[in-house]
Amino acid sequence: MAEKTLFEKICDREIPTDIVHEDDLCVCFKDISPQAPVHFLVIPRKPVARVAEAENSDQALLGHLLLTASKVAKDQGFAENGFRLVINNGPDGGEAVPHLHVHLLAGRQLEWPPG
Ligand code: AMP
């Protein structure tokens, strides 16, 4: 059996994190190295490596990740001011952890274009 990814261990609570939401399909927790006053990660429990590895059968799961990010933003009261969702894919995309994750950033004016 393949070794668990860091984020699978977080899902299974083998590595402690500050979890802000969880359900049957995903977990949302605080990023360990926040790039904004609010920086959460929304990850699927299913170990999809990156969005480019997602399959047609993952369509509902991908939608669930975005809807969950939006729900967390509303529940935590920062949706009105705005937020940004980011998915890094592969080396040029800046992906460091090979387990699909949606960055949820908020709490300051975010710049565009990103670096
Ligand atoms: P990426 O560069 O898109 O792969 O993002 C990976 C993110 O995971 C980075 O923002 C890291 O700060 C974050 N990260 C890595 N390890 C942990 C951890 N143990 N708990 C929370 N966030 C983490």
mmCIF file of N, CA and C and ligand atoms in Angstrom:
data_model
loop_
_atom_site.group_PDB
_atom_site.id
_atom_site.type_symbol
_atom_site.label_atom_id
_atom_site.label_comp_id
_atom_site.label_asym_id
_atom_site.label_seq_id
_atom_site.Cartn_x
_atom_site.Cartn_y
_atom_site.Cartn_z
ATOM 1 N N MET A 1 0.848 -1.192 0.000
ATOM 2 C CA MET A 1 0.000 0.000 0.000
ATOM 3 C C MET A 1 0.889 1.250 0.000
ATOM 4 N N ALA A 2 0.551 2.251 -0.821
ATOM 5 C CA ALA A 2 1.354 3.475 -0.897
ATOM 6 C C ALA A 2 1.340 4.192 0.455
ATOM 7 N N GLU A 3 2.484 4.835 0.748
ATOM 8 C CA GLU A 3 2.546 5.574 2.003
ATOM 9 C C GLU A 3 1.583 6.755 1.955
ATOM 10 N N LYS A 4 0.985 7.072 3.082
ATOM 11 C CA LYS A 4 0.031 8.184 3.124
ATOM 12 C C LYS A 4 0.733 9.509 2.862
ATOM 13 N N THR A 5 0.040 10.402 2.150
ATOM 14 C CA THR A 5 0.559 11.760 1.989
ATOM 15 C C THR A 5 0.379 12.506 3.313
ATOM 16 N N LEU A 6 1.119 13.615 3.419
ATOM 17 C CA LEU A 6 0.986 14.488 4.584
ATOM 18 C C LEU A 6 -0.488 14.826 4.834
ATOM 19 N N PHE A 7 -1.193 15.158 3.759
ATOM 20 C CA PHE A 7 -2.572 15.605 3.938
ATOM 21 C C PHE A 7 -3.508 14.437 4.254
ATOM 22 N N GLU A 8 -3.181 13.220 3.793
ATOM 23 C CA GLU A 8 -3.971 12.062 4.228
ATOM 24 C C GLU A 8 -3.812 11.876 5.739
ATOM 25 N N LYS A 9 -2.586 12.084 6.229
ATOM 26 C CA LYS A 9 -2.355 11.959 7.678
ATOM 27 C C LYS A 9 -3.130 13.026 8.438
ATOM 28 N N ILE A 10 -3.255 14.225 7.857
ATOM 29 C CA ILE A 10 -4.052 15.273 8.501
ATOM 30 C C ILE A 10 -5.526 14.858 8.523
ATOM 31 N N CYS A 11 -6.020 14.318 7.395
ATOM 32 C CA CYS A 11 -7.416 13.847 7.345
ATOM 33 C C CYS A 11 -7.674 12.792 8.416
ATOM 34 N N ASP A 12 -6.699 11.923 8.616
ATOM 35 C CA ASP A 12 -6.865 10.823 9.577
ATOM 36 C C ASP A 12 -6.467 11.235 10.993
ATOM 37 N N ARG A 13 -6.185 12.521 11.149
ATOM 38 C CA ARG A 13 -5.828 13.101 12.457
ATOM 39 C C ARG A 13 -4.575 12.465 13.055
ATOM 40 N N GLU A 14 -3.693 12.011 12.184
ATOM 41 C CA GLU A 14 -2.402 11.489 12.654
ATOM 42 C C GLU A 14 -1.400 12.629 12.823
ATOM 43 N N ILE A 15 -1.669 13.756 12.159
ATOM 44 C CA ILE A 15 -0.868 14.975 12.328
ATOM 45 C C ILE A 15 -1.852 16.047 12.786
ATOM 46 N N PRO A 16 -1.568 16.697 13.920
ATOM 47 C CA PRO A 16 -2.518 17.696 14.437
ATOM 48 C C PRO A 16 -2.543 18.962 13.584
ATOM 49 N N THR A 17 -3.727 19.472 13.328
ATOM 50 C CA THR A 17 -3.898 20.759 12.634
ATOM 51 C C THR A 17 -5.102 21.442 13.245
ATOM 52 N N ASP A 18 -5.257 22.695 12.886
ATOM 53 C CA ASP A 18 -6.400 23.472 13.361
ATOM 54 C C ASP A 18 -7.516 23.318 12.329
ATOM 55 N N ILE A 19 -8.396 22.357 12.546
ATOM 56 C CA ILE A 19 -9.466 22.059 11.578
ATOM 57 C C ILE A 19 -10.628 23.017 11.800
ATOM 58 N N VAL A 20 -11.106 23.649 10.707
ATOM 59 C CA VAL A 20 -12.221 24.598 10.830
ATOM 60 C C VAL A 20 -13.523 24.024 10.261
ATOM 61 N N HIS A 21 -13.403 22.948 9.470
ATOM 62 C CA HIS A 21 -14.601 22.301 8.917
ATOM 63 C C HIS A 21 -14.206 20.906 8.477
ATOM 64 N N GLU A 22 -15.100 19.937 8.663
ATOM 65 C CA GLU A 22 -14.892 18.625 8.041
ATOM 66 C C GLU A 22 -16.233 17.977 7.784
ATOM 67 N N ASP A 23 -16.267 17.161 6.748
ATOM 68 C CA ASP A 23 -17.469 16.397 6.425
ATOM 69 C C ASP A 23 -17.019 15.091 5.776
ATOM 70 N N ASP A 24 -17.968 14.382 5.187
ATOM 71 C CA ASP A 24 -17.645 13.055 4.640
ATOM 72 C C ASP A 24 -16.620 13.115 3.510
ATOM 73 N N LEU A 25 -16.588 14.247 2.798
ATOM 74 C CA LEU A 25 -15.769 14.327 1.582
ATOM 75 C C LEU A 25 -14.497 15.142 1.728
ATOM 76 N N CYS A 26 -14.478 16.092 2.658
ATOM 77 C CA CYS A 26 -13.328 16.996 2.707
ATOM 78 C C CYS A 26 -13.037 17.491 4.118
ATOM 79 N N VAL A 27 -11.852 18.085 4.237
ATOM 80 C CA VAL A 27 -11.428 18.702 5.503
ATOM 81 C C VAL A 27 -10.881 20.082 5.165
ATOM 82 N N CYS A 28 -11.184 21.067 6.004
ATOM 83 C CA CYS A 28 -10.637 22.416 5.845
ATOM 84 C C CYS A 28 -9.878 22.760 7.125
ATOM 85 N N PHE A 29 -8.626 23.191 6.957
ATOM 86 C CA PHE A 29 -7.787 23.484 8.133
ATOM 87 C C PHE A 29 -6.900 24.688 7.850
ATOM 88 N N LYS A 30 -6.325 25.244 8.923
ATOM 89 C CA LYS A 30 -5.470 26.423 8.787
ATOM 90 C C LYS A 30 -4.128 26.037 8.197
ATOM 91 N N ASP A 31 -3.666 26.833 7.228
ATOM 92 C CA ASP A 31 -2.342 26.600 6.653
ATOM 93 C C ASP A 31 -1.280 26.890 7.709
ATOM 94 N N ILE A 32 -0.253 26.049 7.745
ATOM 95 C CA ILE A 32 0.801 26.178 8.766
ATOM 96 C C ILE A 32 1.680 27.403 8.513
ATOM 97 N N SER A 33 1.678 27.918 7.283
ATOM 98 C CA SER A 33 2.512 29.060 6.927
ATOM 99 C C SER A 33 1.656 30.102 6.190
ATOM 100 N N PRO A 34 0.793 30.793 6.941
ATOM 101 C CA PRO A 34 -0.232 31.640 6.296
ATOM 102 C C PRO A 34 0.357 32.782 5.474
ATOM 103 N N GLN A 35 -0.208 32.971 4.281
ATOM 104 C CA GLN A 35 0.213 34.033 3.365
ATOM 105 C C GLN A 35 -0.742 35.219 3.390
ATOM 106 N N ALA A 36 -1.718 35.169 4.271
ATOM 107 C CA ALA A 36 -2.708 36.237 4.451
ATOM 108 C C ALA A 36 -3.285 36.056 5.851
ATOM 109 N N PRO A 37 -3.956 37.077 6.386
ATOM 110 C CA PRO A 37 -4.540 36.922 7.727
ATOM 111 C C PRO A 37 -5.437 35.687 7.846
ATOM 112 N N VAL A 38 -6.137 35.363 6.772
ATOM 113 C CA VAL A 38 -6.887 34.100 6.711
ATOM 114 C C VAL A 38 -6.254 33.243 5.622
ATOM 115 N N HIS A 39 -5.817 32.057 5.960
ATOM 116 C CA HIS A 39 -5.271 31.125 4.960
ATOM 117 C C HIS A 39 -5.630 29.709 5.384
ATOM 118 N N PHE A 40 -6.654 29.177 4.730
ATOM 119 C CA PHE A 40 -7.099 27.809 4.991
ATOM 120 C C PHE A 40 -6.813 26.956 3.761
ATOM 121 N N LEU A 41 -6.795 25.660 3.968
ATOM 122 C CA LEU A 41 -6.712 24.699 2.870
ATOM 123 C C LEU A 41 -7.940 23.807 2.925
ATOM 124 N N VAL A 42 -8.569 23.594 1.775
ATOM 125 C CA VAL A 42 -9.692 22.648 1.683
ATOM 126 C C VAL A 42 -9.198 21.458 0.870
ATOM 127 N N ILE A 43 -9.237 20.281 1.470
ATOM 128 C CA ILE A 43 -8.685 19.098 0.787
ATOM 129 C C ILE A 43 -9.716 17.975 0.758
ATOM 130 N N PRO A 44 -9.704 17.175 -0.310
ATOM 131 C CA PRO A 44 -10.593 16.004 -0.330
ATOM 132 C C PRO A 44 -10.022 14.901 0.542
ATOM 133 N N ARG A 45 -10.876 14.138 1.170
ATOM 134 C CA ARG A 45 -10.390 12.950 1.896
ATOM 135 C C ARG A 45 -9.788 11.952 0.902
ATOM 136 N N LYS A 46 -10.367 11.897 -0.281
ATOM 137 C CA LYS A 46 -9.830 11.017 -1.330
ATOM 138 C C LYS A 46 -8.478 11.581 -1.788
ATOM 139 N N PRO A 47 -7.430 10.755 -1.850
ATOM 140 C CA PRO A 47 -6.109 11.270 -2.199
ATOM 141 C C PRO A 47 -5.906 11.488 -3.693
ATOM 142 N N VAL A 48 -6.622 12.453 -4.258
ATOM 143 C CA VAL A 48 -6.369 12.896 -5.633
ATOM 144 C C VAL A 48 -5.090 13.747 -5.579
ATOM 145 N N ALA A 49 -4.109 13.429 -6.414
ATOM 146 C CA ALA A 49 -2.815 14.107 -6.283
ATOM 147 C C ALA A 49 -2.900 15.587 -6.632
ATOM 148 N N ARG A 50 -3.573 15.882 -7.705
ATOM 149 C CA ARG A 50 -3.668 17.285 -8.171
ATOM 150 C C ARG A 50 -4.849 17.358 -9.127
ATOM 151 N N VAL A 51 -5.255 18.581 -9.461
ATOM 152 C CA VAL A 51 -6.476 18.703 -10.264
ATOM 153 C C VAL A 51 -6.302 18.028 -11.622
ATOM 154 N N ALA A 52 -5.074 18.021 -12.149
ATOM 155 C CA ALA A 52 -4.836 17.376 -13.448
ATOM 156 C C ALA A 52 -5.000 15.860 -13.378
ATOM 157 N N GLU A 53 -4.985 15.304 -12.177
ATOM 158 C CA GLU A 53 -5.173 13.853 -12.017
ATOM 159 C C GLU A 53 -6.636 13.514 -11.702
ATOM 160 N N ALA A 54 -7.470 14.516 -11.535
ATOM 161 C CA ALA A 54 -8.874 14.251 -11.234
ATOM 162 C C ALA A 54 -9.546 13.625 -12.456
ATOM 163 N N GLU A 55 -10.544 12.792 -12.200
ATOM 164 C CA GLU A 55 -11.243 12.099 -13.276
ATOM 165 C C GLU A 55 -12.677 12.615 -13.363
ATOM 166 N N ASN A 56 -13.334 12.224 -14.443
ATOM 167 C CA ASN A 56 -14.729 12.661 -14.606
ATOM 168 C C ASN A 56 -15.567 12.271 -13.391
ATOM 169 N N SER A 57 -15.239 11.132 -12.799
ATOM 170 C CA SER A 57 -16.011 10.668 -11.634
ATOM 171 C C SER A 57 -15.776 11.547 -10.400
ATOM 172 N N ASP A 58 -14.780 12.441 -10.464
ATOM 173 C CA ASP A 58 -14.500 13.353 -9.345
ATOM 174 C C ASP A 58 -15.230 14.693 -9.501
ATOM 175 N N GLN A 59 -16.085 14.809 -10.509
ATOM 176 C CA GLN A 59 -16.718 16.107 -10.791
ATOM 177 C C GLN A 59 -17.451 16.666 -9.570
ATOM 178 N N ALA A 60 -18.262 15.832 -8.935
ATOM 179 C CA ALA A 60 -19.024 16.316 -7.775
ATOM 180 C C ALA A 60 -18.076 16.670 -6.619
ATOM 181 N N LEU A 61 -17.021 15.888 -6.471
ATOM 182 C CA LEU A 61 -16.050 16.158 -5.405
ATOM 183 C C LEU A 61 -15.373 17.513 -5.616
ATOM 184 N N LEU A 62 -14.984 17.799 -6.858
ATOM 185 C CA LEU A 62 -14.348 19.093 -7.147
ATOM 186 C C LEU A 62 -15.302 20.240 -6.841
ATOM 187 N N GLY A 63 -16.553 20.082 -7.219
ATOM 188 C CA GLY A 63 -17.550 21.114 -6.910
ATOM 189 C C GLY A 63 -17.727 21.272 -5.410
ATOM 190 N N HIS A 64 -17.684 20.161 -4.707
ATOM 191 C CA HIS A 64 -17.864 20.206 -3.250
ATOM 192 C C HIS A 64 -16.740 21.010 -2.583
ATOM 193 N N LEU A 65 -15.525 20.883 -3.095
ATOM 194 C CA LEU A 65 -14.407 21.620 -2.499
ATOM 195 C C LEU A 65 -14.646 23.127 -2.621
ATOM 196 N N LEU A 66 -15.108 23.579 -3.788
ATOM 197 C CA LEU A 66 -15.358 25.016 -3.986
ATOM 198 C C LEU A 66 -16.534 25.492 -3.139
ATOM 199 N N LEU A 67 -17.597 24.700 -3.109
ATOM 200 C CA LEU A 67 -18.763 25.103 -2.305
ATOM 201 C C LEU A 67 -18.409 25.123 -0.818
ATOM 202 N N THR A 68 -17.550 24.205 -0.395
ATOM 203 C CA THR A 68 -17.132 24.193 1.009
ATOM 204 C C THR A 68 -16.298 25.423 1.331
ATOM 205 N N ALA A 69 -15.382 25.786 0.423
ATOM 206 C CA ALA A 69 -14.583 26.998 0.650
ATOM 207 C C ALA A 69 -15.504 28.209 0.797
ATOM 208 N N SER A 70 -16.501 28.301 -0.065
ATOM 209 C CA SER A 70 -17.450 29.414 -0.001
ATOM 210 C C SER A 70 -18.245 29.387 1.307
ATOM 211 N N LYS A 71 -18.656 28.211 1.724
ATOM 212 C CA LYS A 71 -19.427 28.089 2.983
ATOM 213 C C LYS A 71 -18.562 28.513 4.175
ATOM 214 N N VAL A 72 -17.315 28.068 4.200
ATOM 215 C CA VAL A 72 -16.422 28.435 5.306
ATOM 216 C C VAL A 72 -16.240 29.954 5.331
ATOM 217 N N ALA A 73 -16.047 30.548 4.144
ATOM 218 C CA ALA A 73 -15.870 32.006 4.064
ATOM 219 C C ALA A 73 -17.099 32.724 4.629
ATOM 220 N N LYS A 74 -18.283 32.244 4.285
ATOM 221 C CA LYS A 74 -19.516 32.871 4.797
ATOM 222 C C LYS A 74 -19.652 32.632 6.302
ATOM 223 N N ASP A 75 -19.449 31.383 6.716
ATOM 224 C CA ASP A 75 -19.624 31.036 8.136
ATOM 225 C C ASP A 75 -18.664 31.833 9.016
ATOM 226 N N GLN A 76 -17.461 32.089 8.499
ATOM 227 C CA GLN A 76 -16.444 32.771 9.314
ATOM 228 C C GLN A 76 -16.492 34.287 9.138
ATOM 229 N N GLY A 77 -17.405 34.753 8.276
ATOM 230 C CA GLY A 77 -17.680 36.189 8.203
ATOM 231 C C GLY A 77 -16.751 37.009 7.330
ATOM 232 N N PHE A 78 -15.972 36.381 6.460
ATOM 233 C CA PHE A 78 -15.119 37.187 5.598
ATOM 234 C C PHE A 78 -15.510 37.121 4.118
ATOM 235 N N ALA A 79 -16.634 36.502 3.807
ATOM 236 C CA ALA A 79 -17.050 36.395 2.403
ATOM 237 C C ALA A 79 -17.409 37.764 1.833
ATOM 238 N N GLU A 80 -18.007 38.609 2.678
ATOM 239 C CA GLU A 80 -18.488 39.894 2.167
ATOM 240 C C GLU A 80 -17.332 40.770 1.684
ATOM 241 N N ASN A 81 -16.225 40.777 2.405
ATOM 242 C CA ASN A 81 -15.063 41.573 1.981
ATOM 243 C C ASN A 81 -14.338 40.941 0.810
ATOM 244 N N GLY A 82 -14.530 39.663 0.619
ATOM 245 C CA GLY A 82 -13.911 38.976 -0.503
ATOM 246 C C GLY A 82 -12.838 38.007 -0.070
ATOM 247 N N PHE A 83 -12.550 37.094 -0.959
ATOM 248 C CA PHE A 83 -11.518 36.072 -0.688
ATOM 249 C C PHE A 83 -11.014 35.552 -2.020
ATOM 250 N N ARG A 84 -9.950 34.786 -1.957
ATOM 251 C CA ARG A 84 -9.379 34.203 -3.178
ATOM 252 C C ARG A 84 -9.182 32.708 -2.979
ATOM 253 N N LEU A 85 -9.532 31.950 -4.018
ATOM 254 C CA LEU A 85 -9.286 30.504 -4.038
ATOM 255 C C LEU A 85 -8.182 30.229 -5.044
ATOM 256 N N VAL A 86 -7.198 29.408 -4.649
ATOM 257 C CA VAL A 86 -6.050 29.099 -5.508
ATOM 258 C C VAL A 86 -5.815 27.594 -5.487
ATOM 259 N N ILE A 87 -5.578 27.038 -6.673
ATOM 260 C CA ILE A 87 -5.162 25.629 -6.767
ATOM 261 C C ILE A 87 -3.854 25.587 -7.545
ATOM 262 N N ASN A 88 -2.773 25.212 -6.879
ATOM 263 C CA ASN A 88 -1.480 25.075 -7.540
ATOM 264 C C ASN A 88 -1.371 23.668 -8.111
ATOM 265 N N ASN A 89 -0.915 23.586 -9.358
ATOM 266 C CA ASN A 89 -0.842 22.283 -10.036
ATOM 267 C C ASN A 89 0.533 22.094 -10.669
ATOM 268 N N GLY A 90 1.295 21.146 -10.146
ATOM 269 C CA GLY A 90 2.585 20.814 -10.751
ATOM 270 C C GLY A 90 3.680 21.812 -10.409
ATOM 271 N N PRO A 91 4.906 21.526 -10.861
ATOM 272 C CA PRO A 91 6.071 22.340 -10.475
ATOM 273 C C PRO A 91 5.930 23.824 -10.823
ATOM 274 N N ASP A 92 5.576 24.148 -12.050
ATOM 275 C CA ASP A 92 5.463 25.564 -12.406
ATOM 276 C C ASP A 92 4.293 26.236 -11.693
ATOM 277 N N GLY A 93 3.318 25.458 -11.284
ATOM 278 C CA GLY A 93 2.180 26.017 -10.551
ATOM 279 C C GLY A 93 2.481 26.259 -9.086
ATOM 280 N N GLY A 94 3.637 25.776 -8.619
ATOM 281 C CA GLY A 94 4.009 26.006 -7.221
ATOM 282 C C GLY A 94 3.489 24.954 -6.263
ATOM 283 N N GLU A 95 3.075 23.806 -6.822
ATOM 284 C CA GLU A 95 2.552 22.735 -5.957
ATOM 285 C C GLU A 95 3.687 22.093 -5.163
ATOM 286 N N ALA A 96 3.521 22.045 -3.832
ATOM 287 C CA ALA A 96 4.525 21.419 -2.967
ATOM 288 C C ALA A 96 4.023 20.109 -2.370
ATOM 289 N N VAL A 97 2.735 20.004 -2.137
ATOM 290 C CA VAL A 97 2.167 18.804 -1.516
ATOM 291 C C VAL A 97 1.292 18.083 -2.548
ATOM 292 N N PRO A 98 1.647 16.846 -2.899
ATOM 293 C CA PRO A 98 0.910 16.133 -3.956
ATOM 294 C C PRO A 98 -0.395 15.517 -3.465
ATOM 295 N N HIS A 99 -1.235 16.369 -2.938
ATOM 296 C CA HIS A 99 -2.592 15.980 -2.528
ATOM 297 C C HIS A 99 -3.437 17.223 -2.794
ATOM 298 N N LEU A 100 -4.393 17.105 -3.710
ATOM 299 C CA LEU A 100 -5.191 18.253 -4.146
ATOM 300 C C LEU A 100 -5.637 19.118 -2.971
ATOM 301 N N HIS A 101 -5.452 20.428 -3.094
ATOM 302 C CA HIS A 101 -5.893 21.340 -2.036
ATOM 303 C C HIS A 101 -6.254 22.691 -2.656
ATOM 304 N N VAL A 102 -7.305 23.276 -2.114
ATOM 305 C CA VAL A 102 -7.738 24.614 -2.515
ATOM 306 C C VAL A 102 -7.296 25.576 -1.415
ATOM 307 N N HIS A 103 -6.452 26.546 -1.771
ATOM 308 C CA HIS A 103 -6.084 27.589 -0.817
ATOM 309 C C HIS A 103 -7.242 28.574 -0.721
ATOM 310 N N LEU A 104 -7.620 28.945 0.483
ATOM 311 C CA LEU A 104 -8.645 29.960 0.738
ATOM 312 C C LEU A 104 -7.951 31.101 1.484
ATOM 313 N N LEU A 105 -7.803 32.230 0.769
ATOM 314 C CA LEU A 105 -7.041 33.374 1.297
ATOM 315 C C LEU A 105 -7.964 34.576 1.460
ATOM 316 N N ALA A 106 -7.795 35.300 2.564
ATOM 317 C CA ALA A 106 -8.641 36.479 2.801
ATOM 318 C C ALA A 106 -8.015 37.313 3.911
ATOM 319 N N GLY A 107 -8.659 38.455 4.177
ATOM 320 C CA GLY A 107 -8.258 39.274 5.319
ATOM 321 C C GLY A 107 -7.346 40.428 4.960
ATOM 322 N N ARG A 108 -6.980 40.570 3.691
ATOM 323 C CA ARG A 108 -6.227 41.729 3.223
ATOM 324 C C ARG A 108 -6.498 41.890 1.731
ATOM 325 N N GLN A 109 -6.137 43.054 1.187
ATOM 326 C CA GLN A 109 -6.256 43.257 -0.257
ATOM 327 C C GLN A 109 -5.209 42.381 -0.952
ATOM 328 N N LEU A 110 -5.660 41.429 -1.739
ATOM 329 C CA LEU A 110 -4.743 40.538 -2.448
ATOM 330 C C LEU A 110 -4.368 41.149 -3.783
ATOM 331 N N GLU A 111 -3.115 40.956 -4.167
ATOM 332 C CA GLU A 111 -2.623 41.588 -5.402
ATOM 333 C C GLU A 111 -2.853 40.688 -6.609
ATOM 334 N N TRP A 112 -2.838 41.330 -7.769
ATOM 335 C CA TRP A 112 -2.951 40.611 -9.025
ATOM 336 C C TRP A 112 -2.074 41.295 -10.058
ATOM 337 N N PRO A 113 -1.285 40.639 -10.867
ATOM 338 C CA PRO A 113 -1.183 39.182 -10.923
ATOM 339 C C PRO A 113 -0.367 38.610 -9.776
ATOM 340 N N PRO A 114 -0.572 37.328 -9.466
ATOM 341 C CA PRO A 114 0.213 36.674 -8.422
ATOM 342 C C PRO A 114 1.642 36.510 -8.892
ATOM 343 N N GLY A 115 2.581 36.339 -7.997
ATOM 344 C CA GLY A 115 3.985 36.179 -8.350
ATOM 345 C C GLY A 115 4.269 34.862 -9.030
HETATM 346 P P1 AMP B 1 1.113 24.069 -2.306
HETATM 347 O O1 AMP B 1 2.378 24.851 -2.442
HETATM 348 O O2 AMP B 1 -0.013 24.615 -3.154
HETATM 349 O O3 AMP B 1 1.335 22.582 -2.509
HETATM 350 O O4 AMP B 1 0.626 24.305 -0.830
HETATM 351 C C1 AMP B 1 0.933 23.466 0.227
HETATM 352 C C2 AMP B 1 0.528 24.196 1.469
HETATM 353 O O5 AMP B 1 0.508 23.282 2.544
HETATM 354 C C3 AMP B 1 1.486 25.335 1.864
HETATM 355 O O6 AMP B 1 0.773 26.567 1.906
HETATM 356 C C4 AMP B 1 1.981 24.891 3.246
HETATM 357 O O7 AMP B 1 2.192 25.990 4.116
HETATM 358 C C5 AMP B 1 0.874 23.983 3.706
HETATM 359 N N1 AMP B 1 1.260 22.980 4.697
HETATM 360 C C6 AMP B 1 2.313 22.138 4.640
HETATM 361 N N2 AMP B 1 2.341 21.354 5.743
HETATM 362 C C7 AMP B 1 1.276 21.700 6.498
HETATM 363 C C8 AMP B 1 0.759 21.261 7.751
HETATM 364 N N3 AMP B 1 1.339 20.272 8.463
HETATM 365 N N4 AMP B 1 -0.356 21.861 8.230
HETATM 366 C C9 AMP B 1 -0.949 22.849 7.541
HETATM 367 N N5 AMP B 1 -0.523 23.311 6.345
HETATM 368 C C10 AMP B 1 0.580 22.747 5.829
#
